PDB file of C-alpha atoms and ligand atoms in Angstrom:
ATOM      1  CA  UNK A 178      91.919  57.125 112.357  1.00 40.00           C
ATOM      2  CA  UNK A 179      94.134  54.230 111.999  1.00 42.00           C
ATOM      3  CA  UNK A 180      96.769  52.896 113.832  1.00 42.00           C
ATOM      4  CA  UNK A 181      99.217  52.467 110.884  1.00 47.00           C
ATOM      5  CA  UNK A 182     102.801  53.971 111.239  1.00 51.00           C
ATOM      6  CA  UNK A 183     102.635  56.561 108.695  1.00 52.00           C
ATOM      7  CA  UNK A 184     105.862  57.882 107.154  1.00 53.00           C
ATOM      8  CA  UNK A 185     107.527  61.134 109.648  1.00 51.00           C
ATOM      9  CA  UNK A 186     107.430  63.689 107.705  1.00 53.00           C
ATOM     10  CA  UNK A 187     110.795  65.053 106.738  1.00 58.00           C
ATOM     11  CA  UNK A 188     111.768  67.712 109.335  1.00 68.00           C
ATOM     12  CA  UNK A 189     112.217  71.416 107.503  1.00 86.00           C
ATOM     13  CA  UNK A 190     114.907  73.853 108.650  1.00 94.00           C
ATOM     14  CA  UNK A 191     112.997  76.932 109.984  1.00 97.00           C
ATOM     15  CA  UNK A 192     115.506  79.922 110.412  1.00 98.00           C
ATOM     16  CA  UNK A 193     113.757  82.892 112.691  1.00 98.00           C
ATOM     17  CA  UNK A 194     115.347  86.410 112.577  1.00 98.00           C
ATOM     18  CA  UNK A 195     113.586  89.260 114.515  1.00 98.00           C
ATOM     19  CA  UNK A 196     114.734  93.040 115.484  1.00 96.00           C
ATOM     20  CA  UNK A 197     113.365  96.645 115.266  1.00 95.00           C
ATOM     21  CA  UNK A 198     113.306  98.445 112.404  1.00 92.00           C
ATOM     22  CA  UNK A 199     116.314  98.867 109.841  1.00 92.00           C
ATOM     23  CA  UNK A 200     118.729  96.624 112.113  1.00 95.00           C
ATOM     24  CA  UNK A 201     119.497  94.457 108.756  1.00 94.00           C
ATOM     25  CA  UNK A 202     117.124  91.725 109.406  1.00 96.00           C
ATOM     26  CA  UNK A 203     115.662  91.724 106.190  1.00 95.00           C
ATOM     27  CA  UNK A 204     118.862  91.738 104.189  1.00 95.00           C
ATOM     28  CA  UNK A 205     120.472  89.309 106.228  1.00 97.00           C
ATOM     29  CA  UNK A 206     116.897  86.942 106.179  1.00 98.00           C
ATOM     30  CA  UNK A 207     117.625  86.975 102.087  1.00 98.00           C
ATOM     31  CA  UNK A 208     121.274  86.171 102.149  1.00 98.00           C
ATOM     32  CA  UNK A 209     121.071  83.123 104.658  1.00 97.00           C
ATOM     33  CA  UNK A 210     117.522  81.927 102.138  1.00 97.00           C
ATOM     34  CA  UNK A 211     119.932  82.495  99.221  1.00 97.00           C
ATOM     35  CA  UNK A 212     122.829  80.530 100.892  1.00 95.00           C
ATOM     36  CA  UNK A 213     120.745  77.794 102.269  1.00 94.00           C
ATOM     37  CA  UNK A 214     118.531  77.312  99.305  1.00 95.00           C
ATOM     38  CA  UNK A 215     115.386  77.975 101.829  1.00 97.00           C
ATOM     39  CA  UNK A 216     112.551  80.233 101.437  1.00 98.00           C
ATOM     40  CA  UNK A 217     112.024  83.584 102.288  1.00 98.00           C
ATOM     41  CA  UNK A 218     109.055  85.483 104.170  1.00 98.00           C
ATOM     42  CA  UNK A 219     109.124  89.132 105.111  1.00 98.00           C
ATOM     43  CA  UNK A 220     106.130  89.146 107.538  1.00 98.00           C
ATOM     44  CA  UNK A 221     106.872  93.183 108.233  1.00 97.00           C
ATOM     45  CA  UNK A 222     106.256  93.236 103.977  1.00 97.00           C
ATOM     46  CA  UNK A 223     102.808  91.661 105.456  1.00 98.00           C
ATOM     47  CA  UNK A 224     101.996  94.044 108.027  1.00 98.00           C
ATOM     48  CA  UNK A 225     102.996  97.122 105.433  1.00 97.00           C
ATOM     49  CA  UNK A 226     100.489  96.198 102.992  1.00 98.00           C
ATOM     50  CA  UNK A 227      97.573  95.930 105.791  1.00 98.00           C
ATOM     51  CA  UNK A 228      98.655  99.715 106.212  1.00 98.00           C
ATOM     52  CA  UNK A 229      98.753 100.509 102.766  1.00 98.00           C
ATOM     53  CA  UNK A 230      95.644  99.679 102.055  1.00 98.00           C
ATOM     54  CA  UNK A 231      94.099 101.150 104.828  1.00 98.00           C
ATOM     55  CA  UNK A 232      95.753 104.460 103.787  1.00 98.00           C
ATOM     56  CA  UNK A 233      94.909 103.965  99.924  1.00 97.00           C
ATOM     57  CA  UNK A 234      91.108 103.361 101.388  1.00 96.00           C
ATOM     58  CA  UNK A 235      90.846 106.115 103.945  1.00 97.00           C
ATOM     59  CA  UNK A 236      89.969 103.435 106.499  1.00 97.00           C
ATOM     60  CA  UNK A 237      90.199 105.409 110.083  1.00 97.00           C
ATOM     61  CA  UNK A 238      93.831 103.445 111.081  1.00 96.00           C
ATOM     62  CA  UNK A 239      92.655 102.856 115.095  1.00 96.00           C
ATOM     63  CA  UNK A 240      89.076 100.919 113.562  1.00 97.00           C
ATOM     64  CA  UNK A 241      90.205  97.382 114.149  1.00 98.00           C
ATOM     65  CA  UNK A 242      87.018  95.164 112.425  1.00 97.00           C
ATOM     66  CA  UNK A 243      87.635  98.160 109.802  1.00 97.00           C
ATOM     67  CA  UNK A 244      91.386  96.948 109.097  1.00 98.00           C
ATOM     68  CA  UNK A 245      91.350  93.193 109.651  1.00 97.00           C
ATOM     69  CA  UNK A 246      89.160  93.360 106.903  1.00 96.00           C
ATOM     70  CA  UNK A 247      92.317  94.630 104.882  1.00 97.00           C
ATOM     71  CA  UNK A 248      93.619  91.389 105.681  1.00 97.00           C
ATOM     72  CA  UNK A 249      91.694  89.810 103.330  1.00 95.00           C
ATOM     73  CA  UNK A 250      92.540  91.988 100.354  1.00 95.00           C
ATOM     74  CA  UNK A 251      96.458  91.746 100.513  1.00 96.00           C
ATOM     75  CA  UNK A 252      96.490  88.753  97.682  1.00 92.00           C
ATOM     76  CA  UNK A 253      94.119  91.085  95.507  1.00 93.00           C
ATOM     77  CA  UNK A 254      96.115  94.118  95.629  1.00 93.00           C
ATOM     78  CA  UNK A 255      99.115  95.577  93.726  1.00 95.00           C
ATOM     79  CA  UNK A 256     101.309  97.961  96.067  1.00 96.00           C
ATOM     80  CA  UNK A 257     104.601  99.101  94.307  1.00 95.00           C
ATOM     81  CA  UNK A 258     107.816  98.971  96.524  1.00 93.00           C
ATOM     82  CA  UNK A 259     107.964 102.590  96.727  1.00 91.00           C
ATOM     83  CA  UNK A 260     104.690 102.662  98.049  1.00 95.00           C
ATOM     84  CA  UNK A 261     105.359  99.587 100.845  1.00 96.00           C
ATOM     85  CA  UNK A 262     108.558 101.238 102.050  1.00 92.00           C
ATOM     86  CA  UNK A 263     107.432 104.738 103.063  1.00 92.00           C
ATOM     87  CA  UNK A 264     107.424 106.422 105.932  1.00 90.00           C
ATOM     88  CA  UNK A 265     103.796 106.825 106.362  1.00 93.00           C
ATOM     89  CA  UNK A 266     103.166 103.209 105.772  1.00 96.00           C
ATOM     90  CA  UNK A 267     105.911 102.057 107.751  1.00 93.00           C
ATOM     91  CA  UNK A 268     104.172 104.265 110.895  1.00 93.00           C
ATOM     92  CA  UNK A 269     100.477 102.447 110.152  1.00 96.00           C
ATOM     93  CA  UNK A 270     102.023  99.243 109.977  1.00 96.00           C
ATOM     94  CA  UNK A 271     103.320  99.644 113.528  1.00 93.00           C
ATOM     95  CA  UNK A 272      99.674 100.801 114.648  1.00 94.00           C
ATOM     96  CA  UNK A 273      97.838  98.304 112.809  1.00 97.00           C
ATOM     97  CA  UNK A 274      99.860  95.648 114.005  1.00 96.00           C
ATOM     98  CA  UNK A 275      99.745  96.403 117.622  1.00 94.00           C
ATOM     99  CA  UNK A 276      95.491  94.889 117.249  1.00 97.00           C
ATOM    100  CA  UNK A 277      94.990  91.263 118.241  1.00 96.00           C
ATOM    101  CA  UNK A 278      92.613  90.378 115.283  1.00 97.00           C
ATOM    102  CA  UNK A 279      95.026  91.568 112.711  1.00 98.00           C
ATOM    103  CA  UNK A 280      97.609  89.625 114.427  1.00 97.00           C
ATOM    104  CA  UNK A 281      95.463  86.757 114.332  1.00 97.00           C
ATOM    105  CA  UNK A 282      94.544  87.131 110.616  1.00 97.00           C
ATOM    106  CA  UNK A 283      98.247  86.862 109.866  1.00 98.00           C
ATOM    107  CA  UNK A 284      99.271  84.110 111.693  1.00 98.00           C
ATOM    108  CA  UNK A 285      98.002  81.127 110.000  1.00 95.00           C
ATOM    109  CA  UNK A 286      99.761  82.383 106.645  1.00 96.00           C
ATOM    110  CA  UNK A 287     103.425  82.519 108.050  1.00 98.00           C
ATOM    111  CA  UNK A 288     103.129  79.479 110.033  1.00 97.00           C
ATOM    112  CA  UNK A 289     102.052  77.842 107.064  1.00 96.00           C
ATOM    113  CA  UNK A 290     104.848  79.367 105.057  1.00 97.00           C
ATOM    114  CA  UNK A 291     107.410  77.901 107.757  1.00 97.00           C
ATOM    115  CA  UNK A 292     105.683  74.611 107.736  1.00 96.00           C
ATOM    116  CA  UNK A 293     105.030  74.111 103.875  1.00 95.00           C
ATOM    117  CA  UNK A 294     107.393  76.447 102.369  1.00 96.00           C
ATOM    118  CA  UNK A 295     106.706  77.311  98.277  1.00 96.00           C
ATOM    119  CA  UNK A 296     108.705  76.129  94.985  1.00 95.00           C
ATOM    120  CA  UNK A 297     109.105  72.860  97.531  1.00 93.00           C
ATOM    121  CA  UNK A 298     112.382  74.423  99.255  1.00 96.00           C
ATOM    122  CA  UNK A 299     113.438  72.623 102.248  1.00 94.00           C
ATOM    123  CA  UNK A 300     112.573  75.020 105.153  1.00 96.00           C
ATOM    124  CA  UNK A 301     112.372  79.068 105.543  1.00 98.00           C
ATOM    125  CA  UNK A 302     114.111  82.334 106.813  1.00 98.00           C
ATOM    126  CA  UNK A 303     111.370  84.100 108.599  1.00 98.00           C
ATOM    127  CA  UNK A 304     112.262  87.868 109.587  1.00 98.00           C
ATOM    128  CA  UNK A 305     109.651  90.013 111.818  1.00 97.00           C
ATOM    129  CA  UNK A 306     109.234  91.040 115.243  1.00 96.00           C
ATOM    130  CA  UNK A 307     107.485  87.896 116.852  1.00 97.00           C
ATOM    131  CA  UNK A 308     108.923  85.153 114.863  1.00 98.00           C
ATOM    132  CA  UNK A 309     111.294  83.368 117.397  1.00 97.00           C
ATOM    133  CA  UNK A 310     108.930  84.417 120.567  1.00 96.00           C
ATOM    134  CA  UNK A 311     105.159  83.342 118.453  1.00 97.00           C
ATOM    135  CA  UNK A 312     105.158  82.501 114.918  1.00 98.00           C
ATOM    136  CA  UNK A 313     107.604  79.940 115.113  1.00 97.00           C
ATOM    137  CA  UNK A 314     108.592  79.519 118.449  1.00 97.00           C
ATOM    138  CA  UNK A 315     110.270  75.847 117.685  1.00 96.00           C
ATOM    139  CA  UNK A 316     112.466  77.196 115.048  1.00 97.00           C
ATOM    140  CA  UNK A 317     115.616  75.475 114.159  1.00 96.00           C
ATOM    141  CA  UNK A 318     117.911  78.597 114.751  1.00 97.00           C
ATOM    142  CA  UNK A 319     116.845  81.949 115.737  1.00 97.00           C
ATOM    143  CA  UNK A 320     118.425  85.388 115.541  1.00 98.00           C
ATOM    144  CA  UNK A 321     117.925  88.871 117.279  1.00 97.00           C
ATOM    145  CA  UNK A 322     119.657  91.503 114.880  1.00 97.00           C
ATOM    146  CA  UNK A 323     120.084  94.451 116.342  1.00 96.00           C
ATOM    147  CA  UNK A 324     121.947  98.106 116.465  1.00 96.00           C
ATOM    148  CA  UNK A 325     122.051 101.491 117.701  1.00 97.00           C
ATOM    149  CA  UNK A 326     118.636 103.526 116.873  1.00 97.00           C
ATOM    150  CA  UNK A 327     121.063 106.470 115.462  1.00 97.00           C
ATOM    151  CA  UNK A 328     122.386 104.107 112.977  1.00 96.00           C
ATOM    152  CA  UNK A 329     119.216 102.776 112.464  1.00 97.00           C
ATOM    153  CA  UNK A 330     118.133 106.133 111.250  1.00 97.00           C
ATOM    154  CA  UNK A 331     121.184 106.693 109.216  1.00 97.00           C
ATOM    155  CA  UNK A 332     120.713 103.547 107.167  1.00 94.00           C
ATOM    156  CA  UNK A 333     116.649 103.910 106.897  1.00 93.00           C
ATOM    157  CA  UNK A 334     117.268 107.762 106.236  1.00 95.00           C
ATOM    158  CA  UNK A 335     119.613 106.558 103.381  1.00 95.00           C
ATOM    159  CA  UNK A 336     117.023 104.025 101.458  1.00 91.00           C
ATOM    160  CA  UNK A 337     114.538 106.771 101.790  1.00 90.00           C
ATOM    161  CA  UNK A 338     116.337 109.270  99.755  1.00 93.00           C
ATOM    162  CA  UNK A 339     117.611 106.838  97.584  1.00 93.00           C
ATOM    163  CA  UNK A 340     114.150 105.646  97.112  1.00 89.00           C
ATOM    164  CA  UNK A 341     113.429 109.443  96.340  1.00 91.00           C
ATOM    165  CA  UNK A 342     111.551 110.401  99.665  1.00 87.00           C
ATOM    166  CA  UNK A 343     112.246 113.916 101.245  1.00 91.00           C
ATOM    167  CA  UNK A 344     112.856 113.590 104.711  1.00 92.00           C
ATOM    168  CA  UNK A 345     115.650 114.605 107.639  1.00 96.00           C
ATOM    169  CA  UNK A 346     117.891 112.262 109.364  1.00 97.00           C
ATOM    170  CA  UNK A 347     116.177 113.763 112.438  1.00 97.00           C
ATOM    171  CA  UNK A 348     112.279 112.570 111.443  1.00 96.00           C
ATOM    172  CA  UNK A 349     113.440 109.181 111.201  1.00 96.00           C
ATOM    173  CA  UNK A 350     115.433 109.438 114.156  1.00 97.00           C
ATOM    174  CA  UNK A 351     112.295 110.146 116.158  1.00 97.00           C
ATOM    175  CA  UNK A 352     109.590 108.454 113.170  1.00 93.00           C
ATOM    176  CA  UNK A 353     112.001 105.011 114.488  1.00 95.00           C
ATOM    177  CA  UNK A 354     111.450 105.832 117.486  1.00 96.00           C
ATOM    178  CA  UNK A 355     108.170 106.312 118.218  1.00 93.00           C
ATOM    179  CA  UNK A 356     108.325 102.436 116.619  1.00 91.00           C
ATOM    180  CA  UNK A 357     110.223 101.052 118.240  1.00 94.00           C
ATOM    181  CA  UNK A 358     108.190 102.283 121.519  1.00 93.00           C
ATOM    182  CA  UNK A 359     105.238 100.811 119.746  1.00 91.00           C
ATOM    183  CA  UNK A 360     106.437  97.640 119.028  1.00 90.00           C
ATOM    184  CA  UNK A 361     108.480  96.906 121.601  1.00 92.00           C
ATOM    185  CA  UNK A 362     105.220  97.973 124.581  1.00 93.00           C
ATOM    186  CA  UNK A 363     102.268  96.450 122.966  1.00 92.00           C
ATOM    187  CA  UNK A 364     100.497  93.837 124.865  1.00 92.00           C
ATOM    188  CA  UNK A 365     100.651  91.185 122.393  1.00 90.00           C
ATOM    189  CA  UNK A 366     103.558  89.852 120.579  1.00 92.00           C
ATOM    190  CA  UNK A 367     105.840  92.634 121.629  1.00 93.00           C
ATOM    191  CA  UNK A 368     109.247  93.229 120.013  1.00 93.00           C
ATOM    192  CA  UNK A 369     111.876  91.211 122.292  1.00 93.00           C
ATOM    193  CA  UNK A 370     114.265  88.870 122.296  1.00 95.00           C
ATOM    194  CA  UNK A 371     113.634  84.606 122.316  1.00 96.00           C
ATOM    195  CA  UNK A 372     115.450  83.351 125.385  1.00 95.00           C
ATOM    196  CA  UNK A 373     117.076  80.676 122.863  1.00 95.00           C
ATOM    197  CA  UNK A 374     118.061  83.712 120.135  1.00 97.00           C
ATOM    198  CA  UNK A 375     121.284  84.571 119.110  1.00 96.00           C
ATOM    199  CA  UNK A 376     122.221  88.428 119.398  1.00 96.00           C
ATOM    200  CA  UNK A 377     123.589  89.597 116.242  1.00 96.00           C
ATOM    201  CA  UNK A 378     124.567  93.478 117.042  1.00 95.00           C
ATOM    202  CA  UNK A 379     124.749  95.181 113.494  1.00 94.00           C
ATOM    203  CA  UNK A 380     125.971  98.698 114.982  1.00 95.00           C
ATOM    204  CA  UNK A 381     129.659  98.004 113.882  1.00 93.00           C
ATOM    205  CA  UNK A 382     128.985  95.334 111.771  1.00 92.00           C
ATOM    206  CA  UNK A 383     128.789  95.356 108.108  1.00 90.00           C
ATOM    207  CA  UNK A 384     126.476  93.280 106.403  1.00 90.00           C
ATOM    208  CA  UNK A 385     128.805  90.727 104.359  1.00 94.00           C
ATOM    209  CA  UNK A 386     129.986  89.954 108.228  1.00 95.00           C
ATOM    210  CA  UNK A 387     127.134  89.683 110.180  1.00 95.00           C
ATOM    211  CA  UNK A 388     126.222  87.051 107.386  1.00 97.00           C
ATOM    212  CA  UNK A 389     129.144  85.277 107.748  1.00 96.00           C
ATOM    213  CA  UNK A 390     128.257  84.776 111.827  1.00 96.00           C
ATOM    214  CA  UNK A 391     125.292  83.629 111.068  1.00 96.00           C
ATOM    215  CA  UNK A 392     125.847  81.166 108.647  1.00 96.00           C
ATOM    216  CA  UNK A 393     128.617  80.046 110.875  1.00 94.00           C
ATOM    217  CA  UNK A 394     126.146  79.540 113.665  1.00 95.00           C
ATOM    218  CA  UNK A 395     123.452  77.945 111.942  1.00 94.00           C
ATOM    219  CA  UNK A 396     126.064  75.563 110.040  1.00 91.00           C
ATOM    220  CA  UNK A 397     127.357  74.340 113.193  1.00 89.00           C
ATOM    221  CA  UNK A 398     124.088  73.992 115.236  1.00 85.00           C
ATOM    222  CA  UNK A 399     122.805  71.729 112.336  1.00 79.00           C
ATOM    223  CA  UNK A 400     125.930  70.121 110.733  1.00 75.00           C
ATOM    224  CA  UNK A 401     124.786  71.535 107.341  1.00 64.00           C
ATOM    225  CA  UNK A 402     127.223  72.492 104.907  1.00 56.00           C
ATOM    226  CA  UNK A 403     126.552  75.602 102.766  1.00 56.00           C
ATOM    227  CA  UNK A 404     126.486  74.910  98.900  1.00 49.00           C
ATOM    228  CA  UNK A 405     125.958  78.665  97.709  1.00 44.00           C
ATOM    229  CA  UNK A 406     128.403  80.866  97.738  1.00 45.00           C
ATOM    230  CA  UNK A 407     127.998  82.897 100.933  1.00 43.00           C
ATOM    231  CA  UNK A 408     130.061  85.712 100.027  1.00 40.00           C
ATOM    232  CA  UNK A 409     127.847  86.637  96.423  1.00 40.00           C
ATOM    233  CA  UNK A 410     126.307  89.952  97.376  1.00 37.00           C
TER     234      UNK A 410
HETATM  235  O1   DC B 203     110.026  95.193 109.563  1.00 54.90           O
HETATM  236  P1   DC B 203     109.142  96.330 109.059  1.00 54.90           P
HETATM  237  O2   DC B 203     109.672  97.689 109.404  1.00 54.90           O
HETATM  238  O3   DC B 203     108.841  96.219 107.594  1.00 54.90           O
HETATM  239  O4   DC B 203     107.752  96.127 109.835  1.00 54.90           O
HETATM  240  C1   DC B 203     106.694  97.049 109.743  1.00 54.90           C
HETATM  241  C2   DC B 203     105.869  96.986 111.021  1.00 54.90           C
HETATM  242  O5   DC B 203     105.193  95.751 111.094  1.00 54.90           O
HETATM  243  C3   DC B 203     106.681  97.098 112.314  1.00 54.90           C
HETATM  244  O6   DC B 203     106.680  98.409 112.825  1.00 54.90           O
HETATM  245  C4   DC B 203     106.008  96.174 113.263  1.00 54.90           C
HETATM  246  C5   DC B 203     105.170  95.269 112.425  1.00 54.90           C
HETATM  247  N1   DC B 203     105.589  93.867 112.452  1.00 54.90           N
HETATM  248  C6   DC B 203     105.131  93.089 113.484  1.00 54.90           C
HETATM  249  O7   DC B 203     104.457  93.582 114.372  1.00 54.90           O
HETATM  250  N2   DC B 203     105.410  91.747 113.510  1.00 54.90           N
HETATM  251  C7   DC B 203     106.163  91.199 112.559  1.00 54.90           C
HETATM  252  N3   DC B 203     106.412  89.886 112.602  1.00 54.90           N
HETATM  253  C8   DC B 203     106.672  91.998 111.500  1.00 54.90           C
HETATM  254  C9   DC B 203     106.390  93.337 111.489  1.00 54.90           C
END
């Protein structure tokens, strides 16, 4: 190798949001990737489609070498929104990503995304369960978005029937959880909180100003200014 000063490479701005289930993560990971121009990776979206497939294929959901090899079919296969967003994928995903080896089989991809983000944007908005704690542990700014599990339920209980699944506010009262148990007390990348994350408690918050926090925050901690319009919905 030589000894030639080489260029730094230009530093990206790597945003981390993680929290359980239906806390607003993902919504607020999409506003803050619209308003900073960065771009946007929903690992959970990653994790869901590992558990679709195993369900589509009958693959026994506990047979880890069985569904890492999923892993490796995620670019090849077409799984409708409707289909990524259920309930019984939703409650796989949570299984299937409680194994090492499908952990492992994942990680390369989003730190890859946060390091080289596509259509050449200028850094990414990562939301999961492990991003500020694992994935991207040196991330510029990182979030915990949280609220109550009840109105958790309410809000995931509402996209389900809007999304035309049958199902009482009281399954995915307890469906939510039983995942948040499993995420939070699995050995490896558990669901918690980055010592250096920001709480962001959605249970009385709306949306529009739990956005408006955030950008706040990360505008301030990196002396950007925003050039999209933060309150477009
Ligand atoms: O955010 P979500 O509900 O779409 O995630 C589905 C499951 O995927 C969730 O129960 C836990 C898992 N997950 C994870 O373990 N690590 C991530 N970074 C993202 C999701």
């Amino acid at each position: 190798m030589s000894n030639e000063a080489k260029a730094p490479k230009a530093r990206k701005l790597v945003i981390a949001l993680d929290g359980p289930a239906a806390s607003g993560k993902g919504t607020l990971a999409r506003k803050l990737a619209q308003a900073f121009d960065l771009a946007h990776l929903d690992t959970g979206a990653l994790y869901r489609a590992v558990a679709a497939i195993v369900l589509r294929a009958g693959i026994n959901e506990t047979d880890e070498d069985a569904v890492v090899l999923a892993v490796g079919q995620i670019g090849a296969t077409k799984i409708e929104e409707n289909e990524l967003r259920s309930t019984a994928v939703g409650r796989v995903a949570s299984v299937v990503a409680a194994m090492p080896k499908v952990r492992a089989a994942l990680l390369d991809y989003q730190r890859n995304f946060a390091a080289s983000p596509p259509d050449d944007k200028e850094g990414a908005v990562l939301d999961g369960r492990d991003i500020g704690t694992v994935v991207c542990p040196a991330a510029d700014v990182k979030f915990f978005v949280t609220a109550s599990v009840e109105e958790r339920a309410r809000r995931r209980h509402a996209e389900l029937q809007s999304r035309g699944e049958r199902i009482t506010y009281e399954a995915v009262l307890a469906e939510l959880r039983d995942r948040d148990a499993r995420d939070c007390n699995r050995a490896q990348a558990p669901l918690r909180q980055a010592e250096d994350a920001v709480l962001l408690d959605t249970t009385e918050l709306d949306i529009e100003t739990a956005f408006r926090q955030a950008v706040d925050i990360i505008a301030r901690r990196k002396g950007l200014g925003v050039s999209a319009s933060p309150a477009r919905p």
